[in-house]
Amino acid sequence: MRSSFKAAMIGTVLSIAAFAAGAAHADTVVVTSNSTVASPSQSMSSSMLWAQNPTTPNLTVQVAGKTCTLVSSAQAIGATGCNYSLNVGPDGTITGALIAGNPGCTPTAQVASSCK
């Protein structure tokens, strides 16, 4: 009897873990750095994509000497992940946007100001 109870408990825990894992959504942050070359005159950019199935309420990304704290899909529960873009200008200014996500994700108007 004790063995079957233990097996049932393990099965329940694994079922809950599988359900919780299935509910997670991948979050992404695309960071684009822009620069200019004076001579010969040229503009360059480089992009990097970071993807994560979050386990914490926030995504923390360090860019251009600042730390950006964005809401993750672990906090903004909904049908999709929180997907952001961060653009670093040649002068180090950061702009950003919520590319796609739930209403609970950091809104576009607050993405750049989340970098301090």
PDB file of C-alpha atoms in Angstrom:
ATOM      1  CA  MET A   1       0.000   0.000   0.000  1.00  0.00           C
ATOM      2  CA  ARG A   2       2.786   2.382   0.915  1.00  0.00           C
ATOM      3  CA  SER A   3       4.570   1.776  -2.408  1.00  0.00           C
ATOM      4  CA  SER A   4       1.451   2.518  -4.475  1.00  0.00           C
ATOM      5  CA  PHE A   5       0.827   5.742  -2.510  1.00  0.00           C
ATOM      6  CA  LYS A   6       4.400   6.843  -3.153  1.00  0.00           C
ATOM      7  CA  ALA A   7       4.056   6.034  -6.863  1.00  0.00           C
ATOM      8  CA  ALA A   8       0.794   8.013  -7.034  1.00  0.00           C
ATOM      9  CA  MET A   9       2.415  11.022  -5.337  1.00  0.00           C
ATOM     10  CA  ILE A  10       5.369  10.938  -7.747  1.00  0.00           C
ATOM     11  CA  GLY A  11       2.966  10.689 -10.695  1.00  0.00           C
ATOM     12  CA  THR A  12       0.992  13.684  -9.412  1.00  0.00           C
ATOM     13  CA  VAL A  13       4.113  15.795  -8.937  1.00  0.00           C
ATOM     14  CA  LEU A  14       5.385  14.910 -12.425  1.00  0.00           C
ATOM     15  CA  SER A  15       1.996  15.743 -13.949  1.00  0.00           C
ATOM     16  CA  ILE A  16       1.946  19.153 -12.264  1.00  0.00           C
ATOM     17  CA  ALA A  17       5.539  19.820 -13.379  1.00  0.00           C
ATOM     18  CA  ALA A  18       4.701  18.871 -16.970  1.00  0.00           C
ATOM     19  CA  PHE A  19       1.637  21.150 -16.955  1.00  0.00           C
ATOM     20  CA  ALA A  20       3.629  24.057 -15.510  1.00  0.00           C
ATOM     21  CA  ALA A  21       6.410  23.574 -18.039  1.00  0.00           C
ATOM     22  CA  GLY A  22       3.901  23.528 -20.868  1.00  0.00           C
ATOM     23  CA  ALA A  23       2.430  26.840 -19.716  1.00  0.00           C
ATOM     24  CA  ALA A  24       5.751  28.692 -20.090  1.00  0.00           C
ATOM     25  CA  HIS A  25       6.337  30.810 -23.159  1.00  0.00           C
ATOM     26  CA  ALA A  26       9.633  31.823 -24.661  1.00  0.00           C
ATOM     27  CA  ASP A  27      10.553  35.468 -24.183  1.00  0.00           C
ATOM     28  CA  THR A  28      12.951  37.201 -26.542  1.00  0.00           C
ATOM     29  CA  VAL A  29      15.050  40.341 -26.509  1.00  0.00           C
ATOM     30  CA  VAL A  30      16.676  41.524 -29.737  1.00  0.00           C
ATOM     31  CA  VAL A  31      19.527  43.956 -29.092  1.00  0.00           C
ATOM     32  CA  THR A  32      20.732  46.037 -32.040  1.00  0.00           C
ATOM     33  CA  SER A  33      23.834  48.189 -31.697  1.00  0.00           C
ATOM     34  CA  ASN A  34      24.334  50.990 -34.197  1.00  0.00           C
ATOM     35  CA  SER A  35      27.567  52.833 -34.934  1.00  0.00           C
ATOM     36  CA  THR A  36      28.943  55.277 -37.452  1.00  0.00           C
ATOM     37  CA  VAL A  37      32.374  55.540 -39.014  1.00  0.00           C
ATOM     38  CA  ALA A  38      33.449  59.084 -39.860  1.00  0.00           C
ATOM     39  CA  SER A  39      35.864  58.368 -42.694  1.00  0.00           C
ATOM     40  CA  PRO A  40      34.905  56.916 -45.019  1.00  0.00           C
ATOM     41  CA  SER A  41      31.361  57.761 -43.929  1.00  0.00           C
ATOM     42  CA  GLN A  42      29.511  54.578 -43.076  1.00  0.00           C
ATOM     43  CA  SER A  43      26.816  53.272 -40.726  1.00  0.00           C
ATOM     44  CA  MET A  44      27.013  49.804 -39.219  1.00  0.00           C
ATOM     45  CA  SER A  45      24.752  47.729 -37.026  1.00  0.00           C
ATOM     46  CA  SER A  46      24.901  44.409 -35.279  1.00  0.00           C
ATOM     47  CA  SER A  47      22.019  42.430 -33.775  1.00  0.00           C
ATOM     48  CA  MET A  48      21.797  39.657 -31.242  1.00  0.00           C
ATOM     49  CA  LEU A  49      18.738  37.620 -30.232  1.00  0.00           C
ATOM     50  CA  TRP A  50      18.368  36.322 -26.679  1.00  0.00           C
ATOM     51  CA  ALA A  51      15.591  33.814 -25.968  1.00  0.00           C
ATOM     52  CA  GLN A  52      14.583  32.364 -22.617  1.00  0.00           C
ATOM     53  CA  ASN A  53      11.766  30.426 -20.991  1.00  0.00           C
ATOM     54  CA  PRO A  54      11.573  32.630 -17.913  1.00  0.00           C
ATOM     55  CA  THR A  55      11.350  31.373 -14.352  1.00  0.00           C
ATOM     56  CA  THR A  56      11.474  34.822 -12.745  1.00  0.00           C
ATOM     57  CA  PRO A  57       9.044  37.756 -12.995  1.00  0.00           C
ATOM     58  CA  ASN A  58      11.572  39.973 -14.809  1.00  0.00           C
ATOM     59  CA  LEU A  59      14.101  39.778 -17.612  1.00  0.00           C
ATOM     60  CA  THR A  60      17.291  41.655 -16.755  1.00  0.00           C
ATOM     61  CA  VAL A  61      19.535  42.678 -19.641  1.00  0.00           C
ATOM     62  CA  GLN A  62      22.647  44.859 -19.393  1.00  0.00           C
ATOM     63  CA  VAL A  63      23.124  47.075 -22.441  1.00  0.00           C
ATOM     64  CA  ALA A  64      25.373  50.097 -23.033  1.00  0.00           C
ATOM     65  CA  GLY A  65      26.271  50.349 -19.348  1.00  0.00           C
ATOM     66  CA  LYS A  66      22.638  50.279 -18.235  1.00  0.00           C
ATOM     67  CA  THR A  67      20.489  47.533 -16.737  1.00  0.00           C
ATOM     68  CA  CYS A  68      17.106  47.021 -18.404  1.00  0.00           C
ATOM     69  CA  THR A  69      14.468  45.320 -16.253  1.00  0.00           C
ATOM     70  CA  LEU A  70      11.555  44.094 -18.373  1.00  0.00           C
ATOM     71  CA  VAL A  71       8.482  42.109 -17.326  1.00  0.00           C
ATOM     72  CA  SER A  72       8.734  38.440 -18.317  1.00  0.00           C
ATOM     73  CA  SER A  73       5.933  36.096 -19.323  1.00  0.00           C
ATOM     74  CA  ALA A  74       6.327  34.384 -15.943  1.00  0.00           C
ATOM     75  CA  GLN A  75       4.633  37.504 -14.518  1.00  0.00           C
ATOM     76  CA  ALA A  76       2.589  38.632 -17.544  1.00  0.00           C
ATOM     77  CA  ILE A  77       0.472  35.524 -17.884  1.00  0.00           C
ATOM     78  CA  GLY A  78      -1.157  35.143 -21.278  1.00  0.00           C
ATOM     79  CA  ALA A  79      -1.097  33.296 -24.570  1.00  0.00           C
ATOM     80  CA  THR A  80       2.316  34.529 -25.766  1.00  0.00           C
ATOM     81  CA  GLY A  81       5.720  35.419 -24.379  1.00  0.00           C
ATOM     82  CA  CYS A  82       7.064  38.928 -23.897  1.00  0.00           C
ATOM     83  CA  ASN A  83       9.166  39.857 -26.937  1.00  0.00           C
ATOM     84  CA  TYR A  84      11.204  43.066 -26.914  1.00  0.00           C
ATOM     85  CA  SER A  85      13.649  44.975 -29.094  1.00  0.00           C
ATOM     86  CA  LEU A  86      16.355  47.277 -27.730  1.00  0.00           C
ATOM     87  CA  ASN A  87      18.264  49.622 -30.032  1.00  0.00           C
ATOM     88  CA  VAL A  88      21.502  51.262 -28.948  1.00  0.00           C
ATOM     89  CA  GLY A  89      22.394  54.386 -30.895  1.00  0.00           C
ATOM     90  CA  PRO A  90      25.933  55.490 -31.745  1.00  0.00           C
ATOM     91  CA  ASP A  91      25.785  57.890 -28.790  1.00  0.00           C
ATOM     92  CA  GLY A  92      24.691  55.134 -26.376  1.00  0.00           C
ATOM     93  CA  THR A  93      21.032  56.141 -26.163  1.00  0.00           C
ATOM     94  CA  ILE A  94      18.622  53.246 -25.827  1.00  0.00           C
ATOM     95  CA  THR A  95      15.239  53.018 -27.488  1.00  0.00           C
ATOM     96  CA  GLY A  96      13.017  49.982 -27.411  1.00  0.00           C
ATOM     97  CA  ALA A  97       9.662  48.410 -28.053  1.00  0.00           C
ATOM     98  CA  LEU A  98       7.420  45.522 -27.103  1.00  0.00           C
ATOM     99  CA  ILE A  99       7.383  43.592 -30.385  1.00  0.00           C
ATOM    100  CA  ALA A 100       4.720  41.086 -29.306  1.00  0.00           C
ATOM    101  CA  GLY A 101       3.294  39.939 -26.018  1.00  0.00           C
ATOM    102  CA  ASN A 102       0.586  40.022 -23.431  1.00  0.00           C
ATOM    103  CA  PRO A 103      -0.996  43.136 -21.920  1.00  0.00           C
ATOM    104  CA  GLY A 104       1.053  42.480 -18.758  1.00  0.00           C
ATOM    105  CA  CYS A 105       4.420  42.761 -20.562  1.00  0.00           C
ATOM    106  CA  THR A 106       6.360  46.026 -20.318  1.00  0.00           C
ATOM    107  CA  PRO A 107       4.579  48.370 -22.768  1.00  0.00           C
ATOM    108  CA  THR A 108       6.553  50.017 -25.597  1.00  0.00           C
ATOM    109  CA  ALA A 109       6.287  53.438 -23.935  1.00  0.00           C
ATOM    110  CA  GLN A 110       8.157  52.087 -20.875  1.00  0.00           C
ATOM    111  CA  VAL A 111      10.787  49.817 -22.476  1.00  0.00           C
ATOM    112  CA  ALA A 112      13.512  52.506 -22.846  1.00  0.00           C
ATOM    113  CA  SER A 113      12.811  53.987 -19.409  1.00  0.00           C
ATOM    114  CA  SER A 114      13.238  50.531 -17.847  1.00  0.00           C
ATOM    115  CA  CYS A 115      16.963  50.870 -18.656  1.00  0.00           C
ATOM    116  CA  LYS A 116      18.756  52.711 -15.844  1.00  0.00           C
TER     117      LYS A 116
END
